[in-house]
C-alpha cells in the first residue's frame, strides 16, 4: 500500500482562500491573521481561471505569484488549485457547446459555477492548457505542498445529457458490453419494445414519458462517474509530468451528493480528501458526520486522510442555515481527527462580501476578530497543535459496514416497492446504532477482505454481484457474524432480480426466503413480538434453516418472522426484515452490552502508542476509564477521565 505524504506534519489547520475577492492590502492583513490563527495550509486558485486567463490566450500570473510569495514568507503552505473548476465567461461564449444539458434537454447556463460538460473535448483542451501552465510555473515552488485538481468534481455537473455526452456514453457502453446483444440482455430491452439493433440508437436517459429503463439509468451513473474520473486523471497526469507534489481532489462524501463511485476514484488519489458539512435536513447530522468520516477513512484504505472543507458556522445553501454553538465546531473537527483525519480545513478563510456565498460562515467572519467565532478558531488551532502527535496513527475498528454507490443508485430507482425506503436511511440507521453502542465501524466496499472483522453489517445492499455475495457467505462460514437488513441482495449488477425468493443473494447465508414485500405507509407502525415498534417495511418471510427471533404481531404480516438468526458454518447471520431499533441485535452480534451513550469514543493506534478520543455530545459531564495524559487539557488521567459537557479529550494512553 502507498504511504501517505501529508502536506504538513502534525494535525494541520487549513482553509480555502479566495484572494481574488480582495485587494492586496487585505491579502497582507490576511497573511498576518492567518499566522495568528496558526493556519498551516491554504487552498488558493480554486476558482482562479478568469483571473489567470482573462481573455483567450492572455495570461496573468502576477496576483497569484504575489499571494503565493506572501504565504511563503509567512510560513504557510499552499494547497494549489489547478483553477479549472469554473470556466470563464469568454470560454462558454466562444464555445457554447461546453455547457451542460439537464435531463429535460435544456441547457444549464453560466452565471453559477461548474457549467461544463464532463465529456467536452473543448473544455478539456482549454482546461489542460491552463493546468500545464500552472504546473510549470508553480510545480517546484517550495511553498506548494499539494495539488488540488479542479474542485468537488461533479458537484453540479456530474450528469450531462448533451449530444457529446451521448456519444461518449455509447463508446463507454461498447467498451463494457462489446456486443449489442450483450447490452440488450443486460438492460432487459425485450421489455417495452426497447431492443437495440445498433449502438447509434442508444440515447442518454433523458426524461421520458414514462418510467425509464432502470439498468440504463444505472449504467449512465457508472459512465458519468468514470467520465469525470477520466477528467481527473488527465489533469493529474499533467501535474505529475511537471511536479512531484502529491495530487488530490476534494470528494463529497455527504448525504446529498451521490453521483461518483468513490471506491473507484480513491486509488487514484495521493491523499484522500473530503468535504463535509453538517446537513440539518437530516435527523441526526452529527451521527452522519461520523459516518462520512468512517467512509472517507474506508476510501483511504484505513490510512490518514484530509478534511478539505467544513464550515466554521452556518452554510448558506440549506433551507435553514443553523450556526454552530460554542464548542460544536471543535467537536466536529475532533470527531474527524478521531476517525482518521490528519488535516482539518475549512471553507473559507475570510467571509465573502459579495457573491452567492456572502452568507456562508468563515474562519474570519464579517464582524472581524472580536467575535466568538474567531476565538473558537484560535481554540481549535491550539487544540490541533496539542494533539499533533496523533498524526500518522490509524483508527482501531473491528466491525465493518458494507457501502456501495451502485446500490445507492439502483435501490432508489424510479419504480420501487416504497419511495419512503432509501438506501442512505438504512445505512445511517445501522451506523448510528453502532455508534451509540460505542462501536467504531470501518465502512468498506462489498468486495473488501472481511476476515479480520468480528461483525459485518449489511444495510439495504440491494445490488450485489455473485462474487461479493459469496465472499460474505464465506466470511460467515468461517466464523464471522453478519447482520443484514431488508431490501438487500435483491438484484445482480445488471439490476436483474435474483429469482427464487428474496433476499436473493443472501437467502442461504440467512436461512430465510421471502415471498413478497409488504411496505407500510409512512406514519404507520407495527409491533414486533419483542415489543419494539417497526415502520416502513414488512415482508412475507419464512425460515428455511434460521430460527425466529421476533415476529410481526400486527400489520399486514401478523404472525410472520421479522427478525431471524441463522447458524451458517462456524458463524451466525441475522436478518432484520423491517425498520426498527437494531441496537439489541447489533449488541448481541458484536458481543456487547446494549447500552447507549452520548459520548463518542474512538481509539487511534500507532506501532508504539495509542490515543483515546472521547467526545461528549451531551449536556452533562461523562466519565470514561482511561490512564495517561489528556493532550487537550494537559492533565494526567488516573483511571477515570471526566469530559465536561460538550467537551473533548484525547488521552495518550499508558500501556499497563
Ligand atoms: C463546497 C465548495 C466550496 C463552497 C462550499 C460552501 O461545495 O467546494 O467552494 O462552495 O461548498 O459550503
XYZ file of C-alpha atoms and ligand atoms in Angstrom:
668
model
C 0.000 0.000 0.000
C 1.113 3.524 -0.812
C 2.192 5.535 2.209
C 0.515 8.922 2.642
C 2.589 12.083 2.416
C 0.525 14.713 4.205
C 1.220 18.272 3.074
C 2.070 19.447 6.593
C 3.324 17.434 9.588
C 1.154 17.021 12.683
C -2.572 17.668 12.574
C -2.759 20.720 10.366
C -5.251 23.562 10.163
C -6.155 24.854 6.733
C -8.670 26.771 4.693
C -9.735 27.850 1.238
C -8.537 31.330 0.478
C -10.023 33.387 -2.327
C -7.758 36.436 -2.629
C -9.404 37.286 -5.981
C -12.224 38.743 -3.880
C -9.965 41.165 -2.008
C -7.344 43.855 -2.571
C -3.598 43.358 -1.935
C -3.680 45.250 1.385
C -6.305 42.780 2.613
C -4.026 39.919 1.489
C -1.310 41.236 3.774
C -3.687 41.599 6.695
C -4.944 38.088 5.962
C -1.466 36.571 5.951
C -0.706 38.143 9.329
C -4.027 36.996 10.779
C -3.562 33.501 9.373
C -0.327 33.318 11.228
C -2.013 34.444 14.397
C -4.613 31.736 13.921
C -1.961 29.104 13.253
C -3.163 28.347 9.725
C -0.746 25.845 8.165
C -2.191 25.310 4.697
C -4.268 27.437 2.334
C -6.089 26.317 -0.797
C -5.763 29.026 -3.438
C -6.669 29.343 -7.101
C -9.722 27.148 -6.738
C -11.831 29.495 -8.856
C -8.881 31.247 -10.468
C -9.398 30.709 -14.186
C -10.996 34.027 -15.186
C -8.247 35.889 -13.326
C -5.377 33.836 -14.711
C -6.687 33.888 -18.271
C -8.883 36.976 -18.522
C -9.268 36.552 -22.278
C -8.401 33.619 -24.546
C -4.658 33.026 -24.522
C -3.870 36.080 -22.345
C -2.279 35.001 -19.059
C -1.741 36.980 -15.866
C 0.006 35.237 -13.049
C 1.266 38.245 -11.071
C -1.534 38.235 -8.471
C -1.178 34.519 -7.822
C 2.632 34.902 -7.720
C 2.266 37.582 -5.092
C -0.190 35.629 -2.951
C 1.992 32.518 -3.046
C 5.096 34.518 -2.104
C 3.191 36.230 0.684
C 2.048 32.909 2.128
C 5.539 31.501 1.745
C 7.014 34.457 3.606
C 4.578 33.730 6.442
C 5.498 30.045 6.589
C 2.119 28.929 5.222
C 1.992 26.038 2.758
C -0.088 26.075 -0.392
C -2.742 23.618 -1.489
C -2.729 24.776 -5.084
C -5.899 24.615 -7.108
C -5.478 23.967 -10.799
C -8.048 26.707 -11.289
C -10.281 24.806 -13.683
C -13.421 24.271 -11.620
C -15.388 27.057 -13.324
C -14.767 28.191 -16.905
C -14.571 31.939 -17.529
C -17.468 33.560 -19.407
C -15.372 34.034 -22.562
C -14.980 30.285 -22.859
C -18.679 29.447 -22.782
C -19.365 32.415 -25.084
C -16.830 31.175 -27.642
C -17.785 27.521 -27.214
C -21.394 27.242 -26.030
C -21.246 23.504 -26.719
C -19.275 23.197 -23.463
C -22.419 23.974 -21.444
C -24.080 21.025 -19.711
C -27.569 19.831 -20.592
C -30.066 18.627 -17.993
C -32.224 15.511 -18.240
C -35.083 17.525 -19.728
C -32.818 18.517 -22.613
C -32.447 22.145 -21.537
C -29.068 23.826 -21.317
C -27.641 24.919 -17.999
C -26.226 28.378 -18.454
C -23.211 30.108 -16.946
C -23.796 32.525 -14.119
C -23.276 29.987 -11.355
C -20.308 27.635 -11.300
C -19.083 24.380 -12.854
C -21.020 24.971 -16.101
C -19.160 22.435 -18.223
C -19.876 19.076 -19.728
C -17.531 16.373 -18.371
C -17.198 14.860 -21.860
C -16.485 18.115 -23.674
C -13.199 17.891 -25.622
C -13.122 21.690 -25.964
C -13.380 22.199 -22.235
C -10.732 19.573 -21.610
C -8.278 21.112 -24.082
C -8.638 24.600 -22.677
C -8.542 23.408 -19.071
C -5.463 21.234 -19.612
C -3.727 24.113 -21.306
C -4.208 26.156 -18.142
C -3.226 23.266 -15.869
C 0.035 22.808 -17.810
C 0.893 26.472 -17.321
C 0.058 26.417 -13.601
C 2.028 23.184 -13.132
C 5.113 24.502 -14.929
C 5.025 27.785 -13.066
C 4.462 26.547 -9.520
C 5.176 22.806 -9.617
C 8.512 23.171 -7.866
C 7.751 26.119 -5.634
C 8.859 25.374 -2.057
C 5.564 26.616 -0.588
C 3.392 24.365 -2.735
C 2.627 21.202 -0.766
C -0.399 19.741 -2.545
C -2.199 19.849 -5.890
C -5.935 20.381 -5.697
C -7.462 19.267 -9.007
C -10.468 21.381 -10.006
C -12.969 21.460 -7.130
C -15.589 18.983 -5.995
C -15.703 17.378 -9.423
C -19.294 16.532 -10.277
C -20.859 18.654 -7.531
C -23.276 20.170 -10.051
C -22.298 18.803 -13.465
C -21.897 15.054 -12.944
C -24.824 14.068 -15.148
C -24.779 15.748 -18.547
C -27.312 14.794 -21.223
C -25.896 16.657 -24.242
C -25.072 15.049 -27.594
C -21.344 14.965 -26.801
C -22.137 13.041 -23.613
C -24.432 10.727 -25.571
C -21.586 9.845 -27.967
C -19.229 9.261 -25.046
C -21.870 7.118 -23.309
C -22.170 4.941 -26.428
C -18.451 4.307 -26.613
C -18.346 3.587 -22.874
C -21.134 1.030 -23.390
C -19.272 -0.552 -26.299
C -16.264 -0.926 -24.029
C -18.391 -2.559 -21.342
C -20.563 -4.884 -23.426
C -18.650 -5.333 -26.719
C -21.735 -6.748 -28.477
C -25.095 -5.009 -28.776
C -26.798 -8.310 -27.884
C -24.978 -8.378 -24.557
C -26.223 -4.875 -23.832
C -29.763 -5.880 -24.781
C -29.574 -8.739 -22.320
C -28.061 -6.625 -19.568
C -30.695 -3.913 -19.937
C -33.575 -6.335 -20.407
C -34.632 -4.480 -23.548
C -37.202 -7.042 -24.580
C -39.350 -5.252 -22.012
C -41.454 -2.415 -23.533
C -40.006 -2.966 -27.014
C -36.648 -1.357 -26.268
C -34.416 -3.745 -28.220
C -31.437 -2.005 -29.866
C -30.179 -3.058 -33.292
C -27.236 -0.671 -33.350
C -25.189 1.370 -30.874
C -26.214 4.584 -32.609
C -29.814 4.057 -31.433
C -28.837 4.385 -27.779
C -29.503 7.677 -26.032
C -28.552 9.169 -22.717
C -31.534 8.620 -20.396
C -33.248 11.976 -20.806
C -36.662 12.373 -19.207
C -39.200 10.164 -20.924
C -42.981 9.991 -20.922
C -42.975 7.083 -18.531
C -40.576 5.240 -16.276
C -37.147 4.851 -17.819
C -35.125 1.649 -18.162
C -33.537 1.190 -14.689
C -30.495 -0.726 -15.992
C -29.805 2.084 -18.457
C -30.032 4.611 -15.616
C -27.531 2.653 -13.516
C -25.129 2.375 -16.432
C -25.468 6.094 -17.042
C -24.459 6.679 -13.421
C -21.456 4.381 -13.841
C -20.491 6.100 -17.077
C -20.824 9.572 -15.550
C -18.619 8.654 -12.601
C -15.990 7.156 -14.936
C -16.129 10.150 -17.253
C -15.231 12.609 -14.510
C -12.606 10.247 -13.163
C -11.089 10.256 -16.652
C -11.037 14.029 -16.486
C -9.330 13.921 -13.068
C -6.744 11.516 -14.469
C -5.959 13.862 -17.346
C -5.276 16.791 -15.007
C -3.340 14.599 -12.559
C -1.125 13.137 -15.312
C -0.160 16.621 -16.447
C 0.608 17.744 -12.909
C 2.749 14.656 -12.353
C 4.666 15.376 -15.515
C 5.792 18.738 -14.207
C 5.854 18.255 -10.453
C 6.442 15.716 -7.702
C 3.973 17.214 -5.285
C 1.076 14.922 -4.186
C -2.142 15.267 -6.145
C -5.708 15.066 -4.896
C -9.185 16.436 -5.339
C -11.870 17.030 -2.760
C -14.511 14.283 -2.512
C -18.072 14.934 -1.403
C -18.811 12.047 0.916
C -22.033 13.526 2.115
C -25.737 12.775 2.268
C -26.940 14.872 -0.640
C -24.414 14.095 -3.379
C -24.206 10.591 -4.759
C -23.065 10.689 -8.363
C -19.484 9.479 -8.089
C -18.447 5.973 -7.133
C -15.536 6.980 -4.942
C -14.441 3.353 -4.459
C -13.086 3.586 -7.999
C -11.712 7.108 -7.526
C -9.863 6.644 -4.245
C -6.913 4.579 -5.558
C -6.047 7.480 -7.887
C -5.552 9.958 -5.036
C -2.169 10.524 -3.410
C -4.128 11.671 -0.347
C -7.835 11.097 0.123
C -9.595 14.377 0.929
C -13.221 15.016 1.787
C -15.539 18.000 2.145
C -18.116 17.657 4.865
C -20.871 19.965 6.006
C -23.396 19.226 8.743
C -26.698 18.687 6.990
C -29.538 19.920 9.160
C -32.082 18.389 6.816
C -31.118 15.012 8.323
C -32.466 13.600 11.574
C -29.030 13.362 13.187
C -26.407 15.473 11.393
C -23.710 14.727 13.969
C -24.112 10.958 13.554
C -23.902 11.451 9.792
C -20.621 13.313 10.264
C -19.178 10.234 11.978
C -20.456 8.009 9.197
C -18.963 10.246 6.497
C -15.629 10.291 8.330
C -15.627 6.484 8.596
C -16.469 6.155 4.909
C -13.706 8.594 3.994
C -11.274 6.516 6.039
C -12.530 3.451 4.162
C -11.740 5.224 0.908
C -8.285 5.997 2.252
C -7.781 2.276 2.932
C -7.593 2.976 6.681
C -4.746 5.448 6.316
C -4.917 9.115 7.379
C -6.928 11.498 5.211
C -7.687 15.203 4.984
C -10.858 17.070 5.782
C -10.541 19.546 2.937
C -13.611 21.629 3.752
C -16.068 22.110 6.575
C -17.754 25.224 7.894
C -16.857 27.221 10.969
C -20.523 28.061 11.500
C -23.531 28.179 9.191
C -23.549 27.336 5.497
C -25.722 29.254 3.033
C -27.201 26.501 0.887
C -29.655 24.713 3.140
C -33.202 25.975 3.657
C -32.405 26.920 7.277
C -28.741 27.527 7.942
C -28.041 26.795 11.586
C -24.903 28.128 13.174
C -22.663 26.143 15.488
C -22.839 26.620 19.250
C -19.538 27.385 21.005
C -17.596 24.122 21.195
C -19.527 22.464 18.361
C -17.038 23.229 15.588
C -14.259 21.853 17.797
C -16.252 18.671 18.487
C -16.916 18.315 14.751
C -13.225 18.755 13.998
C -12.033 16.347 16.682
C -14.559 13.759 15.508
C -12.939 13.889 12.078
C -9.485 13.584 13.646
C -10.633 10.716 15.880
C -11.846 8.920 12.773
C -8.605 9.343 10.890
C -8.233 12.910 9.556
C -4.746 14.393 9.928
C -5.704 17.773 8.495
C -8.699 19.961 9.293
C -9.503 22.574 6.678
C -12.364 24.983 6.187
C -14.276 26.732 3.513
C -13.217 29.517 3.779
C -10.724 31.897 5.360
C -12.485 35.268 5.112
C -16.244 35.579 4.725
C -17.116 36.932 1.274
C -18.634 40.377 0.996
C -20.165 39.636 -2.387
C -21.352 36.741 -4.438
C -23.605 33.756 -3.849
C -21.757 32.727 -0.706
C -21.803 36.002 1.191
C -23.904 34.444 3.951
C -21.577 31.445 4.381
C -19.543 31.413 7.589
C -15.743 31.587 7.528
C -12.816 31.438 9.929
C -12.730 35.224 9.829
C -16.330 36.437 9.976
C -17.706 39.716 8.568
C -17.556 41.161 12.089
C -13.792 40.531 12.347
C -11.686 39.166 15.173
C -13.577 40.404 18.214
C -16.034 37.571 17.811
C -16.987 34.248 19.362
C -16.299 32.558 16.006
C -12.722 33.854 15.800
C -11.984 32.848 19.385
C -13.252 29.353 18.580
C -10.815 29.220 15.662
C -7.917 30.136 17.948
C -9.024 27.471 20.397
C -9.261 24.832 17.664
C -5.838 25.784 16.375
C -4.311 25.405 19.821
C -6.086 22.055 20.292
C -4.823 20.701 16.970
C -1.289 21.747 17.924
C -1.604 19.957 21.248
C -2.741 16.716 19.669
C -0.338 16.864 16.718
C 1.407 13.656 17.770
C -1.649 11.539 16.813
C -0.871 12.187 13.130
C 0.033 9.038 11.243
C -1.729 6.671 13.648
C -4.643 4.577 12.435
C -8.154 4.056 13.752
C -8.962 0.838 15.578
C -12.161 -0.891 14.419
C -13.332 -4.494 14.429
C -16.769 -4.029 12.912
C -17.371 -3.326 9.220
C -20.337 -1.876 7.375
C -20.605 -2.522 3.637
C -21.336 0.508 1.491
C -21.903 0.735 -2.248
C -22.656 3.668 -4.526
C -24.025 1.219 -7.098
C -26.581 0.026 -4.559
C -27.464 3.624 -3.741
C -28.098 4.401 -7.429
C -30.030 1.248 -8.177
C -32.031 0.863 -4.950
C -33.559 4.276 -5.490
C -34.908 3.605 -8.957
C -37.941 5.432 -10.302
C -40.267 2.498 -9.598
C -39.686 0.530 -6.439
C -41.660 -1.065 -3.617
C -41.645 2.093 -1.476
C -40.409 5.606 -2.160
C -40.105 6.029 1.597
C -37.354 3.425 1.787
C -33.990 4.978 0.963
C -30.565 3.430 0.871
C -28.888 6.096 2.934
C -31.520 5.946 5.644
C -30.761 2.246 6.108
C -27.013 2.876 6.098
C -27.229 5.810 8.507
C -29.522 3.930 10.900
C -27.163 0.959 11.107
C -24.083 3.130 11.531
C -25.783 5.355 14.115
C -26.908 2.325 16.137
C -23.325 1.018 16.211
C -22.021 4.449 17.160
C -24.450 4.735 20.059
C -23.237 1.377 21.316
C -19.715 2.813 21.329
C -18.587 0.737 18.342
C -16.150 2.222 15.831
C -17.059 0.981 12.372
C -14.975 0.665 9.236
C -17.036 1.456 6.164
C -15.773 -0.763 3.359
C -16.805 -1.843 -0.148
C -18.720 -5.093 -0.755
C -15.576 -6.777 -2.111
C -13.443 -5.949 0.954
C -11.487 -8.619 2.792
C -13.724 -9.157 5.836
C -11.693 -11.793 7.629
C -10.407 -9.529 10.405
C -13.838 -8.242 11.477
C -15.850 -9.740 14.311
C -19.075 -8.370 12.827
C -20.127 -7.256 9.349
C -23.272 -5.177 8.880
C -25.016 -5.042 5.517
C -27.731 -2.393 5.450
C -30.047 -2.381 2.421
C -27.425 -3.659 -0.024
C -29.865 -4.011 -2.908
C -27.349 -4.717 -5.689
C -24.559 -7.219 -5.206
C -22.500 -9.434 -7.509
C -22.288 -13.217 -7.107
C -18.614 -12.952 -6.167
C -19.180 -10.386 -3.448
C -22.162 -12.310 -2.048
C -20.014 -15.452 -1.958
C -17.268 -13.539 -0.129
C -19.776 -12.536 2.564
C -21.144 -16.087 2.885
C -17.589 -17.465 3.159
C -16.819 -14.924 5.871
C -19.780 -16.208 7.919
C -18.991 -19.858 7.210
C -15.514 -19.246 8.590
C -16.926 -17.972 11.881
C -17.948 -14.370 11.130
C -21.060 -12.610 12.356
C -23.342 -10.885 9.903
C -26.374 -8.620 10.205
C -28.336 -7.923 7.014
C -31.284 -5.542 6.751
C -34.277 -5.519 4.401
C -34.151 -4.877 0.649
C -30.688 -6.435 0.424
C -29.362 -8.897 -2.142
C -32.275 -8.267 -4.489
C -30.526 -7.805 -7.869
C -27.253 -8.582 -9.668
C -25.041 -5.925 -11.299
C -27.452 -5.697 -14.243
C -30.279 -4.730 -11.890
C -31.830 -8.090 -12.705
C -33.921 -9.669 -9.917
C -32.400 -12.748 -8.327
C -35.242 -15.208 -8.788
C -36.466 -17.806 -6.335
C -37.326 -15.566 -3.396
C -35.831 -12.612 -1.584
C -33.316 -11.653 -0.256
C -31.841 -13.363 -3.317
C -28.104 -13.283 -2.818
C -28.380 -13.758 0.965
C -31.082 -16.452 1.151
C -28.723 -19.271 2.050
C -26.459 -17.486 4.460
C -29.503 -16.049 6.270
C -31.554 -19.253 6.058
C -34.726 -17.405 5.032
C -36.931 -16.950 1.997
C -39.284 -14.086 1.394
C -42.216 -14.359 -0.985
C -43.440 -10.800 -1.106
C -42.633 -7.287 0.064
C -45.275 -5.509 2.110
C -44.108 -1.946 2.754
C -46.050 0.194 5.207
C -47.368 3.666 4.570
C -45.147 6.373 6.091
C -46.519 7.120 9.552
C -47.924 3.604 10.062
C -46.240 1.337 12.597
C -46.441 -2.301 13.565
C -45.401 -4.073 16.762
C -42.902 -6.897 16.988
C -43.178 -9.787 19.423
C -40.099 -8.301 21.118
C -42.343 -5.275 21.890
C -40.402 -2.995 19.576
C -42.178 -0.717 17.139
C -41.332 -1.062 13.467
C -42.108 1.073 10.430
C -41.821 1.346 6.619
C -41.252 -2.279 5.705
C -42.573 -5.778 6.318
C -42.350 -8.863 4.128
C -43.796 -12.346 3.820
C -40.770 -14.115 5.241
C -40.293 -17.734 6.199
C -37.319 -19.500 7.641
C -35.519 -22.329 5.904
C -32.672 -23.002 8.312
C -32.876 -19.906 10.521
C -34.657 -19.585 13.859
C -37.131 -16.794 14.564
C -36.025 -14.028 16.929
C -39.141 -11.855 16.610
C -42.361 -11.884 14.607
C -44.713 -9.148 13.409
C -47.555 -9.023 15.949
C -49.893 -6.978 13.775
C -49.999 -5.256 10.414
C -50.156 -6.979 7.017
C -47.654 -9.659 8.043
C -49.012 -10.508 11.523
C -47.515 -13.784 12.727
C -44.696 -13.752 10.138
C -40.982 -13.662 11.130
C -39.491 -10.158 11.312
C -36.047 -10.901 12.750
C -34.196 -14.186 12.287
C -30.933 -15.808 13.303
C -29.128 -18.466 11.301
C -26.115 -20.586 12.124
C -24.119 -20.900 8.950
C -20.905 -22.914 9.088
C -18.949 -21.613 12.057
C -20.723 -18.250 12.076
C -24.090 -16.599 12.697
C -26.176 -14.392 10.412
C -29.157 -12.254 11.451
C -31.796 -10.802 9.141
C -33.857 -7.764 10.097
C -36.854 -7.531 7.765
C -38.172 -4.155 8.922
C -37.129 -0.704 10.098
C -36.710 -0.962 13.840
C -34.210 -0.266 16.589
C -31.305 -2.533 15.693
C -29.224 -1.979 18.784
C -30.271 -5.205 20.571
C -29.299 -7.422 17.626
C -26.121 -5.444 16.900
C -25.042 -5.598 20.533
C -25.648 -9.351 20.656
C -23.851 -9.882 17.362
C -20.887 -7.795 18.499
C -20.846 -9.404 21.938
C -21.505 -6.117 23.733
C -23.904 -4.813 26.335
C -26.818 -2.905 24.853
C -26.144 0.466 26.462
C -26.277 3.772 24.628
C -24.283 6.856 25.383
C -23.776 10.468 24.328
C -20.031 10.041 24.367
C -18.204 9.217 21.190
C -15.199 7.020 21.932
C -12.615 6.167 19.284
C -9.042 4.904 19.541
C -6.177 5.670 17.149
C -3.164 3.435 17.354
C 0.421 3.630 16.135
C 3.089 0.956 16.377
C 4.126 2.003 19.873
C 1.382 4.323 21.120
C -2.360 4.773 21.264
C -4.729 7.694 21.711
C -8.208 7.573 23.151
C -10.613 10.210 21.837
C -13.658 10.932 23.994
C -16.100 13.489 22.641
C -19.011 14.454 24.839
C -22.016 15.468 22.748
C -24.241 15.649 25.808
C -25.185 18.341 28.280
C -23.726 16.712 31.388
C -20.177 15.517 32.161
C -19.282 11.924 31.226
C -16.720 9.533 32.681
C -14.652 7.014 30.806
C -11.959 4.621 32.056
C -8.528 5.825 30.934
C -4.962 6.160 32.108
C -2.379 8.505 30.653
C -2.275 12.180 29.706
C -5.122 14.176 28.223
C -3.341 16.130 25.498
C -6.182 18.657 25.243
C -6.144 19.742 28.902
C -2.555 18.692 29.632
C -3.832 16.837 32.732
C -2.949 13.359 33.966
C -5.739 10.806 33.945
C -5.547 8.148 36.628
C -8.203 5.581 35.948
C -11.227 7.775 35.218
C -11.393 10.514 32.610
C -14.141 13.082 33.070
C -15.116 15.046 29.993
C -17.219 18.139 30.604
C -20.494 18.721 28.763
C -19.699 19.442 25.116
C -16.003 18.845 25.723
C -13.315 16.757 24.067
C -10.365 14.768 25.396
C -7.520 12.938 23.689
C -5.646 10.668 26.070
C -2.191 9.409 25.202
C -2.675 6.025 26.783
C -0.294 4.344 29.139
C 0.132 0.691 28.472
C -0.352 -1.046 31.814
C -18.336 23.375 -1.392
C -17.382 24.076 -2.316
C -16.903 25.402 -1.793
C -18.032 26.157 -1.158
C -18.640 25.323 -0.067
C -19.764 26.023 0.656
O -19.274 22.692 -2.156
O -16.282 23.277 -2.644
O -16.346 26.120 -2.861
O -18.975 26.451 -2.128
O -19.155 24.137 -0.610
O -20.332 25.218 1.658
